[in-house]
PDB file of C-alpha atoms in Angstrom:
ATOM      1  CA  GLN A   4    -245.984-143.864  79.771  1.00  0.00           C
ATOM      2  CA  VAL A   5    -247.880-141.657  77.331  1.00  0.00           C
ATOM      3  CA  GLN A   6    -248.316-143.297  73.953  1.00  0.00           C
ATOM      4  CA  LEU A   7    -250.713-140.853  72.253  1.00  0.00           C
ATOM      5  CA  VAL A   8    -250.257-137.089  72.186  1.00  0.00           C
ATOM      6  CA  GLU A   9    -253.057-134.761  71.069  1.00  0.00           C
ATOM      7  CA  SER A  10    -252.596-131.223  69.795  1.00  0.00           C
ATOM      8  CA  GLY A  11    -254.499-128.523  67.945  1.00  0.00           C
ATOM      9  CA  GLY A  12    -257.076-127.531  70.521  1.00  0.00           C
ATOM     10  CA  GLY A  13    -257.815-123.928  71.401  1.00  0.00           C
ATOM     11  CA  LEU A  14    -260.375-121.163  71.602  1.00  0.00           C
ATOM     12  CA  VAL A  15    -262.477-120.471  68.516  1.00  0.00           C
ATOM     13  CA  GLN A  16    -265.652-118.537  67.774  1.00  0.00           C
ATOM     14  CA  ALA A  17    -268.854-120.306  66.816  1.00  0.00           C
ATOM     15  CA  GLY A  18    -268.777-121.178  63.142  1.00  0.00           C
ATOM     16  CA  GLY A  19    -265.004-121.512  63.168  1.00  0.00           C
ATOM     17  CA  SER A  20    -262.769-124.486  62.464  1.00  0.00           C
ATOM     18  CA  LEU A  21    -260.033-126.466  64.165  1.00  0.00           C
ATOM     19  CA  ARG A  22    -257.928-129.456  63.235  1.00  0.00           C
ATOM     20  CA  LEU A  23    -256.886-131.817  65.999  1.00  0.00           C
ATOM     21  CA  SER A  24    -253.953-134.179  65.654  1.00  0.00           C
ATOM     22  CA  CYS A  25    -253.017-137.251  67.652  1.00  0.00           C
ATOM     23  CA  ALA A  26    -249.578-138.747  67.228  1.00  0.00           C
ATOM     24  CA  ALA A  27    -248.123-141.973  68.531  1.00  0.00           C
ATOM     25  CA  SER A  28    -245.254-141.111  70.846  1.00  0.00           C
ATOM     26  CA  VAL A  29    -243.657-144.378  71.900  1.00  0.00           C
ATOM     27  CA  ARG A  30    -241.494-146.482  69.606  1.00  0.00           C
ATOM     28  CA  THR A  31    -243.215-149.780  70.391  1.00  0.00           C
ATOM     29  CA  PHE A  32    -246.604-148.248  69.666  1.00  0.00           C
ATOM     30  CA  ILE A  33    -245.392-146.504  66.538  1.00  0.00           C
ATOM     31  CA  ARG A  34    -244.302-149.834  65.043  1.00  0.00           C
ATOM     32  CA  THR A  35    -247.808-151.264  65.411  1.00  0.00           C
ATOM     33  CA  PHE A  36    -249.849-148.075  64.848  1.00  0.00           C
ATOM     34  CA  SER A  37    -251.334-149.363  61.585  1.00  0.00           C
ATOM     35  CA  SER A  38    -252.823-152.361  63.382  1.00  0.00           C
ATOM     36  CA  TYR A  39    -254.987-150.166  65.629  1.00  0.00           C
ATOM     37  CA  ASP A  40    -258.393-148.654  65.055  1.00  0.00           C
ATOM     38  CA  MET A  41    -258.349-145.050  66.265  1.00  0.00           C
ATOM     39  CA  ALA A  42    -261.069-142.828  67.660  1.00  0.00           C
ATOM     40  CA  TRP A  43    -261.822-139.420  69.090  1.00  0.00           C
ATOM     41  CA  PHE A  44    -263.926-138.942  72.192  1.00  0.00           C
ATOM     42  CA  ARG A  45    -264.852-135.802  74.068  1.00  0.00           C
ATOM     43  CA  GLN A  46    -265.907-134.889  77.575  1.00  0.00           C
ATOM     44  CA  GLY A  47    -267.665-131.629  78.275  1.00  0.00           C
ATOM     45  CA  PRO A  48    -268.027-130.011  81.715  1.00  0.00           C
ATOM     46  CA  GLY A  49    -270.151-132.216  83.941  1.00  0.00           C
ATOM     47  CA  LYS A  50    -270.740-134.718  81.171  1.00  0.00           C
ATOM     48  CA  GLU A  51    -269.704-138.288  80.489  1.00  0.00           C
ATOM     49  CA  ARG A  52    -267.109-139.073  77.861  1.00  0.00           C
ATOM     50  CA  GLU A  53    -268.825-139.472  74.511  1.00  0.00           C
ATOM     51  CA  PHE A  54    -267.848-140.990  71.186  1.00  0.00           C
ATOM     52  CA  VAL A  55    -267.113-138.546  68.366  1.00  0.00           C
ATOM     53  CA  ALA A  56    -265.598-140.516  65.476  1.00  0.00           C
ATOM     54  CA  ALA A  57    -263.533-143.592  64.664  1.00  0.00           C
ATOM     55  CA  VAL A  58    -261.424-144.784  61.763  1.00  0.00           C
ATOM     56  CA  ASN A  59    -260.300-148.329  61.024  1.00  0.00           C
ATOM     57  CA  SER A  60    -256.681-149.427  60.859  1.00  0.00           C
ATOM     58  CA  ASN A  61    -256.130-148.701  57.154  1.00  0.00           C
ATOM     59  CA  GLY A  62    -258.249-145.554  57.043  1.00  0.00           C
ATOM     60  CA  GLY A  63    -260.774-147.046  54.670  1.00  0.00           C
ATOM     61  CA  LYS A  64    -263.767-146.997  57.002  1.00  0.00           C
ATOM     62  CA  THR A  65    -265.038-144.343  59.392  1.00  0.00           C
ATOM     63  CA  LEU A  66    -267.855-143.951  61.871  1.00  0.00           C
ATOM     64  CA  THR A  67    -269.124-140.563  63.071  1.00  0.00           C
ATOM     65  CA  ALA A  68    -271.525-139.622  65.838  1.00  0.00           C
ATOM     66  CA  ASP A  69    -274.814-138.114  64.685  1.00  0.00           C
ATOM     67  CA  SER A  70    -274.162-134.995  66.753  1.00  0.00           C
ATOM     68  CA  VAL A  71    -271.146-134.054  64.614  1.00  0.00           C
ATOM     69  CA  LYS A  72    -271.930-135.746  61.305  1.00  0.00           C
ATOM     70  CA  GLY A  73    -271.388-133.422  58.381  1.00  0.00           C
ATOM     71  CA  ARG A  74    -269.184-131.120  60.481  1.00  0.00           C
ATOM     72  CA  PHE A  75    -266.364-133.366  61.797  1.00  0.00           C
ATOM     73  CA  THR A  76    -264.151-135.643  59.712  1.00  0.00           C
ATOM     74  CA  ILE A  77    -261.717-138.224  61.048  1.00  0.00           C
ATOM     75  CA  SER A  78    -258.730-139.386  59.024  1.00  0.00           C
ATOM     76  CA  ARG A  79    -255.338-140.963  59.572  1.00  0.00           C
ATOM     77  CA  ASP A  80    -251.886-141.049  58.040  1.00  0.00           C
ATOM     78  CA  ASN A  81    -250.164-144.291  58.998  1.00  0.00           C
ATOM     79  CA  ALA A  82    -246.889-143.127  57.481  1.00  0.00           C
ATOM     80  CA  LYS A  83    -246.898-140.329  60.074  1.00  0.00           C
ATOM     81  CA  ASN A  84    -248.478-142.431  62.846  1.00  0.00           C
ATOM     82  CA  THR A  85    -251.087-139.721  63.254  1.00  0.00           C
ATOM     83  CA  VAL A  86    -254.864-139.462  63.330  1.00  0.00           C
ATOM     84  CA  TYR A  87    -256.729-136.211  62.684  1.00  0.00           C
ATOM     85  CA  LEU A  88    -260.093-134.689  63.490  1.00  0.00           C
ATOM     86  CA  GLU A  89    -261.123-131.878  61.169  1.00  0.00           C
ATOM     87  CA  MET A  90    -263.865-129.787  62.789  1.00  0.00           C
ATOM     88  CA  VAL A  91    -265.847-127.119  60.936  1.00  0.00           C
ATOM     89  CA  SER A  92    -268.945-125.095  61.774  1.00  0.00           C
ATOM     90  CA  LEU A  93    -268.123-125.419  65.458  1.00  0.00           C
ATOM     91  CA  LYS A  94    -270.843-124.767  68.022  1.00  0.00           C
ATOM     92  CA  PRO A  95    -270.603-123.788  71.691  1.00  0.00           C
ATOM     93  CA  GLU A  96    -271.887-127.267  72.586  1.00  0.00           C
ATOM     94  CA  ASP A  97    -268.753-128.732  71.013  1.00  0.00           C
ATOM     95  CA  THR A  98    -266.768-127.285  73.920  1.00  0.00           C
ATOM     96  CA  ALA A  99    -264.997-130.195  75.625  1.00  0.00           C
ATOM     97  CA  VAL A 100    -261.703-131.905  76.223  1.00  0.00           C
ATOM     98  CA  TYR A 101    -261.029-134.060  73.185  1.00  0.00           C
ATOM     99  CA  TYR A 102    -259.219-137.365  73.593  1.00  0.00           C
ATOM    100  CA  CYS A 103    -257.849-139.782  71.044  1.00  0.00           C
ATOM    101  CA  ALA A 104    -257.851-143.496  71.757  1.00  0.00           C
ATOM    102  CA  ALA A 105    -256.597-146.707  70.215  1.00  0.00           C
ATOM    103  CA  VAL A 106    -257.806-150.296  70.180  1.00  0.00           C
ATOM    104  CA  ARG A 107    -256.514-153.380  68.374  1.00  0.00           C
ATOM    105  CA  ALA A 108    -258.295-153.510  65.030  1.00  0.00           C
ATOM    106  CA  VAL A 109    -261.729-155.104  65.170  1.00  0.00           C
ATOM    107  CA  ALA A 110    -265.075-153.635  64.082  1.00  0.00           C
ATOM    108  CA  LEU A 111    -265.284-149.901  64.824  1.00  0.00           C
ATOM    109  CA  ILE A 112    -266.208-149.420  68.476  1.00  0.00           C
ATOM    110  CA  THR A 113    -268.006-146.510  70.120  1.00  0.00           C
ATOM    111  CA  ALA A 114    -267.712-147.594  73.777  1.00  0.00           C
ATOM    112  CA  PRO A 115    -264.817-145.832  75.513  1.00  0.00           C
ATOM    113  CA  GLY A 116    -264.258-148.729  77.905  1.00  0.00           C
ATOM    114  CA  ARG A 117    -263.144-150.929  75.026  1.00  0.00           C
ATOM    115  CA  TYR A 118    -260.179-148.757  74.091  1.00  0.00           C
ATOM    116  CA  ASP A 119    -256.715-149.709  75.297  1.00  0.00           C
ATOM    117  CA  TYR A 120    -254.726-146.489  74.995  1.00  0.00           C
ATOM    118  CA  TRP A 121    -255.632-142.865  75.570  1.00  0.00           C
ATOM    119  CA  GLY A 122    -254.007-139.520  75.113  1.00  0.00           C
ATOM    120  CA  GLN A 123    -253.987-136.786  77.746  1.00  0.00           C
ATOM    121  CA  GLY A 124    -256.620-134.697  75.951  1.00  0.00           C
ATOM    122  CA  THR A 125    -256.708-131.273  74.329  1.00  0.00           C
ATOM    123  CA  GLN A 126    -259.165-128.508  75.248  1.00  0.00           C
ATOM    124  CA  VAL A 127    -261.513-127.119  72.614  1.00  0.00           C
ATOM    125  CA  THR A 128    -263.539-124.070  73.596  1.00  0.00           C
ATOM    126  CA  VAL A 129    -266.117-122.563  71.257  1.00  0.00           C
ATOM    127  CA  SER A 130    -267.405-119.115  72.171  1.00  0.00           C
ATOM    128  CA  SER A 131    -270.817-117.863  71.110  1.00  0.00           C
TER     129      SER A 131
END
């Protein structure tokens, strides 16, 4: 049963921007959305899934991977049960399937194996 649904991916030229969204889709998860830390991961062709950014349960603290720092911004709107990833100055190496994930609120975690729920992913392709 899918509990997180990503959207906003697509094809963009290098230097362009995209905004990804991830919404809670199941009533039981929606009720407790604000008790979860949320994160974005990505997996490029032939690569392992890597951490991109995370935000804590109330949106007051974020963590961003060095590879995207200054270009990607994670945020959340608990009233809408949605987390966002704003991506600017995109590069071809940002091409990947982007996944959102949720874990019960603790310290922000970068290891994908620690996350409890995952979305189905959305493709981002950056052309040179």
